[in-house]
Structure formats: C-alpha cells, structure tokens
Short mmCIF file of C-alpha atoms in Angstrom, two decimals:
data_model
loop_
_atom_site.label_atom_id
_atom_site.label_comp_id
_atom_site.label_asym_id
_atom_site.label_seq_id
_atom_site.Cartn_x
_atom_site.Cartn_y
_atom_site.Cartn_z
CA MET A 229 -71.44 -11.74 -14.15
CA LYS A 230 -69.17 -11.60 -11.11
CA HIS A 231 -67.66 -8.27 -10.06
CA THR A 232 -64.46 -7.86 -8.08
CA THR A 233 -66.39 -5.36 -5.93
CA ASP A 234 -70.04 -4.54 -5.33
CA LEU A 235 -70.31 -0.77 -4.98
CA GLY A 236 -73.79 -0.99 -3.49
CA LYS A 237 -73.41 -3.85 -0.99
CA ASP A 238 -69.80 -4.31 0.16
CA LYS A 239 -68.90 -2.89 3.58
CA VAL A 240 -67.96 0.75 3.10
CA PRO A 241 -64.53 0.84 4.86
CA LEU A 242 -63.41 -2.27 2.98
CA LEU A 243 -64.83 -0.90 -0.25
CA VAL A 244 -62.90 2.35 0.17
CA LEU A 245 -59.68 0.40 0.67
CA LYS A 246 -60.40 -1.90 -2.29
CA LEU A 247 -60.77 1.07 -4.62
CA ALA A 248 -58.37 3.55 -3.02
CA ILE A 249 -55.29 1.35 -2.68
CA PRO A 250 -55.11 0.19 -6.33
CA SER A 251 -55.89 3.75 -7.43
CA MET A 252 -53.16 5.13 -5.17
CA ILE A 253 -50.69 2.65 -6.60
CA ALA A 254 -51.83 3.48 -10.13
CA GLN A 255 -51.40 7.22 -9.53
CA PHE A 256 -48.02 6.65 -7.90
CA VAL A 257 -46.90 4.62 -10.88
CA THR A 258 -48.26 7.28 -13.24
CA VAL A 259 -46.01 9.79 -11.49
CA LEU A 260 -43.10 7.47 -12.28
CA TYR A 261 -43.59 8.21 -15.99
CA SER A 262 -42.27 11.74 -15.58
CA ILE A 263 -39.95 11.04 -12.65
CA ILE A 264 -38.15 8.19 -14.40
CA ASP A 265 -37.69 10.32 -17.50
CA ARG A 266 -36.33 13.17 -15.40
CA MET A 267 -34.11 10.86 -13.35
CA PHE A 268 -32.33 9.44 -16.39
CA ILE A 269 -32.23 12.79 -18.18
CA GLY A 270 -30.70 14.47 -15.12
CA ASN A 271 -27.90 11.90 -15.16
CA ILE A 272 -26.88 12.42 -18.79
CA GLU A 273 -23.21 13.40 -18.76
CA GLU A 274 -22.37 17.10 -19.19
CA ILE A 275 -25.86 18.25 -20.24
CA GLY A 276 -27.97 16.59 -17.49
CA ASP A 277 -29.01 19.67 -15.51
CA ILE A 278 -29.82 21.80 -18.58
CA ALA A 279 -31.68 18.96 -20.28
CA LEU A 280 -33.65 18.41 -17.07
CA ALA A 281 -34.65 22.07 -17.03
CA GLY A 282 -35.78 21.72 -20.67
CA VAL A 283 -37.97 18.73 -19.87
CA GLY A 284 -39.28 20.64 -16.84
CA VAL A 285 -40.51 23.34 -19.20
CA CYS A 286 -42.47 20.62 -21.05
CA GLY A 287 -44.20 19.58 -17.84
CA PRO A 288 -47.10 22.06 -18.11
CA ILE A 289 -47.83 21.06 -21.71
CA VAL A 290 -47.81 17.35 -20.84
CA THR A 291 -50.16 18.03 -17.92
CA LEU A 292 -52.44 20.11 -20.11
CA LEU A 293 -52.62 17.42 -22.80
CA THR A 294 -53.36 14.58 -20.39
CA SER A 295 -55.95 16.64 -18.51
CA PHE A 296 -58.25 16.26 -21.54
CA GLY A 297 -58.26 12.52 -20.86
CA THR A 298 -59.49 13.30 -17.34
CA LEU A 299 -62.09 15.74 -18.70
CA ILE A 300 -63.82 12.99 -20.64
CA GLY A 301 -62.85 9.90 -18.64
CA LEU A 302 -63.75 11.16 -15.19
CA GLY A 303 -66.82 13.08 -16.34
CA GLY A 304 -68.13 10.09 -18.27
CA SER A 305 -67.33 7.53 -15.56
CA ILE A 306 -69.10 9.54 -12.83
CA LEU A 307 -72.22 9.85 -14.99
CA MET A 308 -72.03 6.16 -15.92
CA ALA A 309 -71.65 5.08 -12.27
CA MET A 310 -74.77 7.08 -11.34
CA ARG A 311 -76.75 5.36 -14.11
CA MET A 312 -75.46 1.93 -13.07
CA GLY A 313 -76.44 2.67 -9.45
CA ALA A 314 -79.93 3.55 -10.65
CA GLY A 315 -80.10 0.30 -12.65
CA GLN A 316 -80.08 2.06 -16.05
CA LYS A 317 -77.64 -0.16 -17.98
CA LYS A 318 -78.72 0.99 -21.45
CA GLU A 319 -78.04 4.63 -20.54
CA ALA A 320 -74.68 3.62 -19.07
CA GLN A 321 -73.80 1.91 -22.36
CA SER A 322 -74.61 5.07 -24.31
CA ILE A 323 -72.45 7.18 -22.00
CA LEU A 324 -69.43 4.92 -22.55
CA ALA A 325 -69.95 5.01 -26.34
CA HIS A 326 -70.13 8.82 -26.29
CA SER A 327 -67.03 9.06 -24.10
CA PHE A 328 -64.97 6.81 -26.38
CA ALA A 329 -65.94 8.81 -29.47
CA MET A 330 -65.07 12.04 -27.69
CA LEU A 331 -61.63 10.70 -26.68
CA VAL A 332 -60.88 9.85 -30.31
CA ALA A 333 -62.00 13.28 -31.56
CA PHE A 334 -60.15 15.23 -28.86
CA SER A 335 -56.94 13.25 -29.47
CA ALA A 336 -56.89 14.10 -33.18
CA VAL A 337 -57.57 17.80 -32.68
CA LEU A 338 -55.11 18.25 -29.80
CA THR A 339 -52.28 16.49 -31.63
CA LEU A 340 -52.61 18.88 -34.57
CA VAL A 341 -53.01 22.03 -32.46
CA PHE A 342 -50.09 21.33 -30.13
CA LEU A 343 -47.69 20.27 -32.90
CA LEU A 344 -48.39 23.53 -34.75
CA SER A 345 -48.06 25.74 -31.66
CA LYS A 346 -45.36 23.99 -29.59
CA LYS A 347 -42.61 26.51 -30.45
CA TYR A 348 -44.64 29.42 -29.10
CA LEU A 349 -45.85 27.42 -26.10
CA LEU A 350 -42.35 26.38 -25.04
CA ASN A 351 -41.08 29.96 -25.18
CA TRP A 352 -44.15 31.12 -23.27
CA PHE A 353 -43.67 28.38 -20.68
CA GLY A 354 -40.20 29.64 -19.77
CA ALA A 355 -37.70 27.95 -22.13
CA SER A 356 -34.38 29.74 -22.38
CA PRO A 357 -32.00 29.62 -25.38
CA LEU A 358 -30.07 26.87 -23.58
CA THR A 359 -33.04 24.70 -22.65
CA PHE A 360 -35.20 25.17 -25.77
CA PRO A 361 -33.55 22.49 -27.99
CA TYR A 362 -34.13 19.80 -25.34
CA ALA A 363 -37.67 20.96 -24.63
CA ASP A 364 -38.50 21.05 -28.35
CA THR A 365 -37.18 17.52 -28.96
CA TYR A 366 -39.10 16.01 -26.05
CA MET A 367 -42.32 17.87 -26.80
CA THR A 368 -42.42 17.01 -30.50
CA ILE A 369 -42.20 13.27 -29.87
CA TYR A 370 -44.54 13.28 -26.86
CA THR A 371 -47.22 15.28 -28.66
CA ALA A 372 -47.17 12.81 -31.56
CA GLY A 373 -48.31 10.15 -29.07
CA THR A 374 -51.19 12.21 -27.67
CA PHE A 375 -53.79 9.66 -28.85
CA PHE A 376 -52.32 6.89 -26.69
CA ALA A 377 -51.92 9.16 -23.65
CA LEU A 378 -55.53 10.37 -23.69
CA MET A 379 -56.94 6.91 -24.37
CA ALA A 380 -54.93 5.25 -21.61
CA ILE A 381 -56.03 7.84 -19.04
CA GLY A 382 -59.63 8.23 -20.18
CA LEU A 383 -60.50 4.54 -20.62
CA ASN A 384 -59.04 3.55 -17.27
CA TYR A 385 -61.75 5.48 -15.40
CA PHE A 386 -64.39 3.26 -17.01
CA ILE A 387 -62.61 0.14 -15.81
CA THR A 388 -62.47 1.32 -12.19
CA CYS A 389 -66.05 2.61 -12.06
CA GLN A 390 -67.35 -0.84 -13.07
CA GLY A 391 -65.76 -2.49 -10.04
CA PHE A 392 -62.35 -3.52 -11.40
CA PRO A 393 -59.80 -1.38 -9.51
CA ALA A 394 -57.07 -4.02 -9.72
CA VAL A 395 -57.39 -4.13 -13.51
CA GLY A 396 -57.20 -0.34 -13.57
CA MET A 397 -53.99 -0.56 -11.58
CA CYS A 398 -52.59 -3.11 -14.03
CA THR A 399 -53.31 -0.75 -16.92
CA VAL A 400 -50.92 1.77 -15.40
CA LEU A 401 -48.37 -0.80 -14.24
CA ILE A 402 -47.99 -2.14 -17.77
CA GLY A 403 -47.10 1.32 -19.02
CA ALA A 404 -44.77 2.06 -16.12
CA ILE A 405 -42.80 -1.17 -16.45
CA THR A 406 -42.47 -0.59 -20.18
CA ASN A 407 -41.19 2.91 -19.50
CA ILE A 408 -38.71 1.77 -16.85
CA VAL A 409 -37.25 -0.86 -19.17
CA LEU A 410 -37.04 1.32 -22.27
CA ASP A 411 -35.74 4.56 -20.70
CA PRO A 412 -32.13 3.48 -19.99
CA VAL A 413 -31.99 1.49 -23.25
CA PHE A 414 -33.06 4.40 -25.44
CA ILE A 415 -31.25 7.16 -23.52
CA PHE A 416 -27.89 5.50 -22.84
CA VAL A 417 -27.53 2.29 -24.90
CA PHE A 418 -28.86 3.83 -28.13
CA ASP A 419 -27.51 7.26 -27.10
CA MET A 420 -30.80 8.98 -27.99
CA GLY A 421 -30.75 11.37 -25.01
CA VAL A 422 -33.92 13.38 -24.42
CA ALA A 423 -35.50 11.90 -27.58
CA GLY A 424 -35.06 8.41 -26.10
CA ALA A 425 -36.95 9.38 -22.95
CA ALA A 426 -39.83 10.75 -25.03
CA TRP A 427 -40.05 7.65 -27.23
CA ALA A 428 -40.00 5.39 -24.18
CA THR A 429 -42.95 7.30 -22.72
CA VAL A 430 -44.97 7.15 -25.95
CA ILE A 431 -44.45 3.39 -26.32
CA ALA A 432 -45.40 2.88 -22.67
CA GLN A 433 -48.61 4.83 -23.16
CA PHE A 434 -49.42 2.73 -26.22
CA ALA A 435 -49.08 -0.42 -24.10
CA SER A 436 -51.45 0.96 -21.45
CA CYS A 437 -53.93 2.12 -24.06
CA ALA A 438 -53.99 -1.27 -25.81
CA PHE A 439 -54.57 -3.14 -22.55
CA ALA A 440 -57.41 -0.84 -21.39
CA PHE A 441 -59.15 -0.98 -24.78
CA CYS A 442 -58.96 -4.77 -25.00
CA PHE A 443 -60.39 -5.13 -21.50
CA LEU A 444 -63.31 -2.77 -22.20
CA ILE A 445 -64.34 -4.67 -25.33
CA GLY A 446 -64.06 -8.03 -23.54
CA LYS A 447 -66.69 -10.12 -21.80
CA LYS A 448 -65.73 -9.43 -18.18
CA VAL A 449 -67.14 -5.89 -17.95
CA PRO A 450 -70.91 -5.29 -17.57
CA VAL A 451 -70.74 -2.29 -19.92
CA ARG A 452 -68.50 -2.59 -22.99
CA ILE A 453 -67.25 -0.11 -25.60
CA THR A 454 -69.53 -0.01 -28.61
CA ARG A 455 -69.56 2.10 -31.76
CA LEU A 456 -71.54 5.32 -31.42
CA LYS A 457 -74.07 5.39 -34.26
CA ARG A 458 -75.16 8.74 -35.65
CA GLU A 459 -78.77 8.21 -34.56
CA MET A 460 -77.58 7.55 -30.99
CA LEU A 461 -75.66 10.82 -30.74
CA SER A 462 -76.99 12.94 -27.88
CA LYS A 463 -76.01 16.55 -27.25
CA ASN A 464 -77.35 16.24 -23.69
CA ILE A 465 -75.04 13.31 -22.83
CA THR A 466 -72.05 15.09 -24.35
CA CYS A 467 -72.74 18.24 -22.34
CA ARG A 468 -73.26 16.25 -19.14
CA ILE A 469 -69.92 14.45 -19.58
CA LEU A 470 -68.09 17.72 -20.22
CA GLY A 471 -69.92 19.43 -17.35
CA LEU A 472 -68.98 16.78 -14.78
CA GLY A 473 -65.42 16.53 -16.08
CA LEU A 474 -64.86 20.29 -16.27
CA SER A 475 -63.87 20.72 -12.63
CA PRO A 476 -61.12 18.04 -12.51
CA PHE A 477 -60.00 19.12 -15.99
CA LEU A 478 -59.54 22.72 -14.92
CA ILE A 479 -57.81 21.58 -11.73
CA LEU A 480 -55.20 19.79 -13.84
CA ALA A 481 -55.10 22.38 -16.62
CA THR A 482 -54.54 25.24 -14.21
CA ASP A 483 -51.65 23.26 -12.72
CA SER A 484 -50.02 23.85 -16.08
CA VAL A 485 -50.70 27.58 -15.86
CA ILE A 486 -49.19 27.68 -12.38
CA ILE A 487 -46.03 25.91 -13.55
CA ILE A 488 -45.79 28.32 -16.48
CA ILE A 489 -46.05 31.29 -14.16
CA MET A 490 -43.62 29.75 -11.67
CA ASN A 491 -41.00 29.10 -14.38
CA THR A 492 -41.47 32.58 -15.85
CA VAL A 493 -41.18 34.25 -12.44
CA LEU A 494 -38.09 32.24 -11.49
CA GLN A 495 -36.45 33.03 -14.83
CA HIS A 496 -37.30 36.75 -14.58
CA TYR A 497 -36.37 37.41 -10.96
CA GLY A 498 -33.56 34.84 -10.83
CA GLY A 499 -31.78 36.39 -13.77
CA PRO A 500 -29.43 34.65 -16.22
CA LYS A 501 -27.29 33.12 -13.45
CA GLU A 502 -29.89 31.78 -11.04
CA GLY A 503 -32.98 31.43 -13.26
CA ASP A 504 -32.19 28.04 -14.84
CA LEU A 505 -30.93 26.73 -11.48
CA LEU A 506 -34.20 27.65 -9.76
CA ILE A 507 -36.26 26.10 -12.59
CA THR A 508 -34.25 22.89 -12.24
CA CYS A 509 -34.88 22.98 -8.48
CA ALA A 510 -38.60 23.63 -9.01
CA THR A 511 -38.75 20.71 -11.47
CA ILE A 512 -37.29 18.34 -8.86
CA VAL A 513 -39.45 19.70 -6.03
CA GLN A 514 -42.59 19.47 -8.17
CA SER A 515 -41.65 15.88 -9.01
CA TYR A 516 -41.50 15.14 -5.29
CA MET A 517 -44.86 16.82 -4.74
CA MET A 518 -46.33 14.57 -7.41
CA LEU A 519 -45.41 11.60 -5.20
CA ILE A 520 -47.77 13.12 -2.63
CA THR A 521 -50.53 14.66 -4.71
CA GLY A 522 -50.67 11.70 -7.12
CA PRO A 523 -51.66 9.12 -4.45
CA MET A 524 -53.89 11.74 -2.81
CA LEU A 525 -55.71 12.05 -6.11
CA GLY A 526 -55.83 8.27 -6.22
CA ILE A 527 -57.64 8.23 -2.88
CA SER A 528 -60.08 11.04 -3.62
CA SER A 529 -60.84 10.37 -7.31
CA GLY A 530 -60.39 6.60 -7.24
CA THR A 531 -63.20 6.29 -4.71
CA GLN A 532 -65.59 8.63 -6.53
CA ALA A 533 -67.35 5.62 -8.06
CA ILE A 534 -68.50 4.61 -4.54
CA LEU A 535 -70.05 8.02 -3.96
CA SER A 536 -71.58 8.31 -7.44
CA TYR A 537 -73.02 4.77 -7.49
CA ASN A 538 -74.62 5.02 -4.04
CA TYR A 539 -75.80 8.56 -4.71
CA GLY A 540 -77.56 7.27 -7.84
CA ALA A 541 -79.06 4.45 -5.73
CA LYS A 542 -80.14 6.99 -3.05
CA ALA A 543 -78.07 5.14 -0.42
CA THR A 544 -77.04 8.44 1.20
CA ARG A 545 -75.98 6.84 4.48
CA ARG A 546 -73.33 4.89 2.59
CA VAL A 547 -72.26 8.09 0.85
CA ARG A 548 -71.69 9.84 4.20
CA LYS A 549 -69.80 6.90 5.65
CA ALA A 550 -67.65 6.57 2.54
CA GLU A 551 -66.71 10.26 2.63
CA ARG A 552 -65.54 9.92 6.25
CA CYS A 553 -63.45 6.85 5.43
CA ILE A 554 -61.91 8.53 2.39
CA LEU A 555 -60.91 11.60 4.43
CA LEU A 556 -59.38 9.49 7.21
CA LEU A 557 -57.31 7.49 4.71
CA CYS A 558 -56.09 10.67 3.02
CA LEU A 559 -55.11 12.27 6.35
CA CYS A 560 -53.12 9.18 7.33
CA PHE A 561 -51.26 9.21 4.03
CA THR A 562 -50.42 12.94 4.08
CA SER A 563 -49.25 12.77 7.71
CA LEU A 564 -46.82 10.01 6.77
CA MET A 565 -45.54 11.95 3.77
CA PHE A 566 -45.11 15.10 5.85
CA LEU A 567 -42.80 13.20 8.20
CA LEU A 568 -40.84 11.63 5.34
CA SER A 569 -40.44 15.07 3.76
CA ARG A 570 -38.62 16.19 6.90
CA ILE A 571 -36.44 13.10 7.24
CA VAL A 572 -35.37 11.70 3.86
CA PRO A 573 -35.85 14.19 0.98
CA GLN A 574 -32.14 14.04 0.09
CA TYR A 575 -32.47 10.45 -1.10
CA PHE A 576 -35.15 11.43 -3.59
CA ILE A 577 -33.15 14.42 -4.81
CA GLY A 578 -30.10 12.18 -5.27
CA ILE A 579 -31.71 10.35 -8.19
CA PHE A 580 -31.75 13.63 -10.17
CA THR A 581 -28.50 15.37 -9.28
CA ARG A 582 -25.24 14.96 -7.38
CA ASP A 583 -24.53 18.68 -7.19
CA PRO A 584 -24.28 19.66 -3.47
CA GLY A 585 -25.55 23.22 -3.99
CA LEU A 586 -28.58 22.11 -5.99
CA THR A 587 -29.27 19.33 -3.47
CA ASP A 588 -29.38 21.79 -0.56
CA LEU A 589 -31.63 24.12 -2.53
CA CYS A 590 -34.03 21.27 -3.35
CA ILE A 591 -34.19 20.11 0.29
CA TRP A 592 -35.17 23.63 1.27
CA GLY A 593 -37.77 23.73 -1.53
CA ILE A 594 -39.35 20.42 -0.47
CA HIS A 595 -39.58 21.59 3.15
CA ILE A 596 -41.44 24.71 2.00
CA PHE A 597 -43.76 23.03 -0.51
CA THR A 598 -44.92 20.38 1.98
CA LEU A 599 -45.78 22.67 4.89
CA MET A 600 -49.54 22.35 4.32
CA ILE A 601 -49.94 18.91 2.75
CA VAL A 602 -51.90 17.52 5.73
CA PRO A 603 -54.64 20.22 5.60
CA LEU A 604 -54.63 19.81 1.81
CA SER A 605 -56.37 16.45 2.37
CA PHE A 606 -59.61 18.32 3.11
CA GLN A 607 -59.38 20.17 -0.20
CA TYR A 608 -58.81 17.03 -2.27
CA VAL A 609 -61.44 14.85 -0.60
CA PHE A 610 -64.21 17.45 -0.42
CA VAL A 611 -63.70 18.82 -3.95
CA ASP A 612 -63.71 15.35 -5.50
CA GLY A 613 -66.67 14.44 -3.27
CA PHE A 614 -68.69 17.34 -4.65
CA THR A 615 -67.75 16.31 -8.20
CA ALA A 616 -68.84 12.70 -7.58
CA LEU A 617 -72.26 13.92 -6.47
CA GLY A 618 -72.75 16.09 -9.54
CA ARG A 619 -71.94 19.44 -7.87
CA SER A 620 -69.26 20.29 -10.40
CA LYS A 621 -69.78 24.06 -10.07
CA THR A 622 -69.05 23.96 -6.33
CA ALA A 623 -65.96 21.83 -6.93
CA LEU A 624 -64.81 24.12 -9.70
CA PHE A 625 -65.15 27.25 -7.57
CA LEU A 626 -63.16 25.74 -4.70
CA SER A 627 -60.44 24.49 -7.03
CA LEU A 628 -60.07 27.75 -8.93
CA PHE A 629 -60.05 29.71 -5.68
CA ARG A 630 -57.01 27.72 -4.56
CA LYS A 631 -55.28 28.07 -7.92
CA GLY A 632 -56.05 31.78 -8.02
CA ASP A 633 -54.40 32.25 -4.64
CA TYR A 634 -51.41 30.24 -5.82
CA VAL A 635 -50.95 32.41 -8.91
CA LEU A 636 -51.41 35.60 -6.91
CA PHE A 637 -48.80 34.66 -4.30
CA THR A 638 -46.37 33.40 -6.97
CA MET A 639 -46.48 36.74 -8.76
CA ILE A 640 -46.53 39.07 -5.76
CA LEU A 641 -44.06 37.53 -3.29
CA PRO A 642 -40.95 37.77 -5.55
CA ILE A 643 -41.57 41.49 -6.07
CA PHE A 644 -40.82 42.11 -2.41
CA TYR A 645 -38.73 39.13 -1.31
CA GLY A 646 -36.90 37.86 -4.41
CA ALA A 647 -37.24 34.86 -6.72
CA ARG A 648 -36.99 32.15 -4.04
CA SER A 649 -39.99 33.46 -2.13
CA ALA A 650 -42.20 32.15 -4.96
CA PHE A 651 -41.84 28.70 -3.35
CA TYR A 652 -43.98 29.90 -0.42
CA ALA A 653 -47.00 30.33 -2.70
CA GLN A 654 -47.75 26.59 -2.46
CA PRO A 655 -48.28 26.29 1.32
CA LEU A 656 -50.11 29.62 1.56
CA ALA A 657 -52.61 28.62 -1.12
CA ASP A 658 -53.01 25.10 0.31
CA GLY A 659 -53.78 26.33 3.82
CA ILE A 660 -56.41 28.83 2.70
CA ALA A 661 -58.00 26.28 0.35
CA ALA A 662 -58.31 23.69 3.12
CA VAL A 663 -60.31 26.13 5.26
CA MET A 664 -62.55 27.17 2.34
CA SER A 665 -63.29 23.57 1.31
CA THR A 666 -64.14 22.51 4.86
CA VAL A 667 -66.56 25.41 5.33
CA ALA A 668 -68.25 24.65 1.99
CA PHE A 669 -68.56 20.96 2.88
CA LEU A 670 -70.19 21.68 6.23
CA LEU A 671 -72.68 24.07 4.62
CA ILE A 672 -73.60 22.10 1.49
CA PHE A 673 -72.91 18.35 1.66
CA LYS A 674 -75.67 17.26 4.06
CA LYS A 675 -78.34 19.40 2.38
CA HIS A 676 -77.42 18.07 -1.05
CA LEU A 677 -77.86 14.47 0.10
CA GLN A 678 -81.21 15.30 1.70
CA LYS A 679 -82.48 16.60 -1.66
CA GLN A 680 -81.49 13.32 -3.31
CA GLU A 681 -83.33 11.32 -0.64
CA VAL A 682 -86.66 13.02 -1.38
CA SER A 683 -86.27 13.21 -5.18
CA LEU A 684 -88.36 10.96 -7.40
#
C-alpha cells in the first residue's frame, strides 16, 4: 500500500515540511472556528460587544472539552507510531481500537457532566449578569455536540501519524468551510444570533468527524478502526495512551484555567465599568494569539509522528535532525508573526469591533502578549519533542511550570499595578519557560536517545 510519506526513509527536512505545513494549516483553520464565530457575533447590532464577551467566557469550557480529544488522540497516535516504527502492526491496530472506544466513552460522559454543571461553570468562569444569557445559549448548544468535537480532533491524529498529513488537513478544512458558510446564514439570515453561531460550529464538527471516520475505516490506511472486543481490552494499553496524552491534555486544560483566572481578575479589578471591556479586549487578544500558537502547535505536534516513528525504529540520528529542523521552522514562523504583530494588528481587531477605544486597547494588548513569542518556540518544540519520545513526565513538568508562572503573575500583578497589568503575565511566563525548556533539553534529550540506541 502506497503512503503519501515514508516516516522512516524520506529526507528529514522534506519530511518535516510535508507534515508540518498541512498541520499548520489545519491548526490555523481550527482557530478559525472560534474566530469566525466571534467575528460575526461581535458585529451583531446593538449587542455585539456584550455577546462577544459572553462567548469569550465560554472559551475555557470549549478548550477544556476539546482537550479530551487531544488526551486520547495524541496519546494513542504517539504510541501507535512507535509500534509502527518497530514493525508491530497488530499492536498498532489494538491501540487504535482502544483509542476509538475511549473517545466514544469520554464523549458520552463529558456531554452529561458539562450539561448538568454549565450554569455553575459559566459563573465561575467570569460571566456577569449581562453576559450570562449569551454564554448560556452558546454553551448549551456546543456541549450537545461534544461527541463530534472530540471525534473530529481525536481521530485526525491517527490519520496524520500514518503518513497522510494532507488528508488530516482536509478533515479540518471541511469543518472550517462548513462553519464559514453557515455562520452568517444562521446568525443574520435566520436571525438566530449567538445560537446560530453555536449550531454552525456543531454542524461543522459533525462534517469533520464523518470525514475522518470514513477515511479511517477505508482501504487507504495501513491501520483501520476496528471494534474493540471485550477479550482484547487491555488495561496496560489504556494507561499508556492516557499517560502519553496527559501532558498535552493538561497543557490545553490549564489554558482554560488561565482564561478563567484572567477573566475573574479583570472583572474583579476592572470593576463594573471596565471589567466587561477588558474581558472583551482579552477575548480579541487571545483570538489573535491563537493565530500564532495554533500553527506553532501544528509544527511541534504535527511532526511528532516523525520523532515517535524513528525513535521506535531506533533511528536516533534522524530524530536529532528532525528536532533541529522543527525548531528552525518554528523560529522562522514566530519571527514573522512578531513583526506582523507590530505592523498590522489593527486589521485583525477590525473584524471584531469598530469602537476606537476598544481598538486602541486591543492593539496595546497584542503588543504585550506577543513580546516573547519567538523564545516561546523553544518551549513548544522541546516539550512536544519530549512527549513524542515517551518522556511525558518531563513534558508535563515543563508545561505546568510555565502555566504556574502565568497564573501567579496574573493574580499578583493587578494587586500592585491594576487590572491591565494582568496582560503582562503572558510574556513573563513565556520568557521564563523558554529558558527552562532549553536547559532541560540540553541535559536530557541526548542521554535519552542514547538509552534507546542500546536497548534491546
């Protein structure tokens, strides 16, 4: 069977580009899901800014829900790529079957739990009396479509790790195009408002989910989805999937915690007059940051299959070369985005709001948030590199260290310098994390590969 890429034989620089570019595009398009919703919501007459703040409050819950898809999808795909690299196709088949069953189970449980607790979560996440009705409407509909969201995200990892990055990109593009078409129709033509944006997103996720599932049961992939029989169930495989996926899951899940804390701090220290304005600003600035961190994640996580496959095959020289190429690509991308953040942020902000005061505030916020995005490349590449090689505990420590700093600065700075100083927590945490990740990489990475070379 012909692959679009050969993870063990293709030239490493070309291989990195072949996996990273489609993954970058896919992550960029994934970001469009939330940005397009927010863009149209922000332009609803009379209620746009308040409705946008309400949807911004939902952001942490959406991130938390979808992070479970990454927990299983990324953890399972890394383990499967290692087994494929070692020539163990039967074991790879079992891992995919376990992962699919886990995605189904998690989707059912999470839908029930979040629907029952959404009122308390929204209030905890910073909803005010004005923004709560919009947040509640959006969250109710989105949560009902949790199954499609988790499946679309989780299954796509298994497409990419089998050498089909372009197909993985198409999975996301199908959802994005569906969302782009349906958003204005539901929001403005059918006058559904925030509910229309939520329904458009759910239908888009269903389209992505259906495409990914059909591809993974087809004849093109070496390892297909099969039913997990009771006698095949393995506690060891389940634990290994969760163990490898725990680090990226907590990275995404703690993003939700950070947004919760940020919204709460802005609401508390901003007061009734400035609180909602600052949350709206933070929602727009965080949307812009997603345009940077999304493709960065595409580079670092989309190329993990190269590292995992060659690590399983004990081709450690290819692993080292791939890590260098991945870092160089990420540095080039973040350098470009740093420059654009200084030159044209107003054009991005303009798709959300026409208010001059809010525009100026958002430009300031983007300048602050992006101060350390170039050094952040080291954090992303090295953390995902450790995860790809099975060192999930190292990756988890580095990730949580960064998030811990972020939370600490977000809570402490406003006490002394006011609500707006919370925006400086991002670059402070990013700079410290870049140094920590680089030191850990220099101390651990080479030794870890040497152990693999001599293992039986």
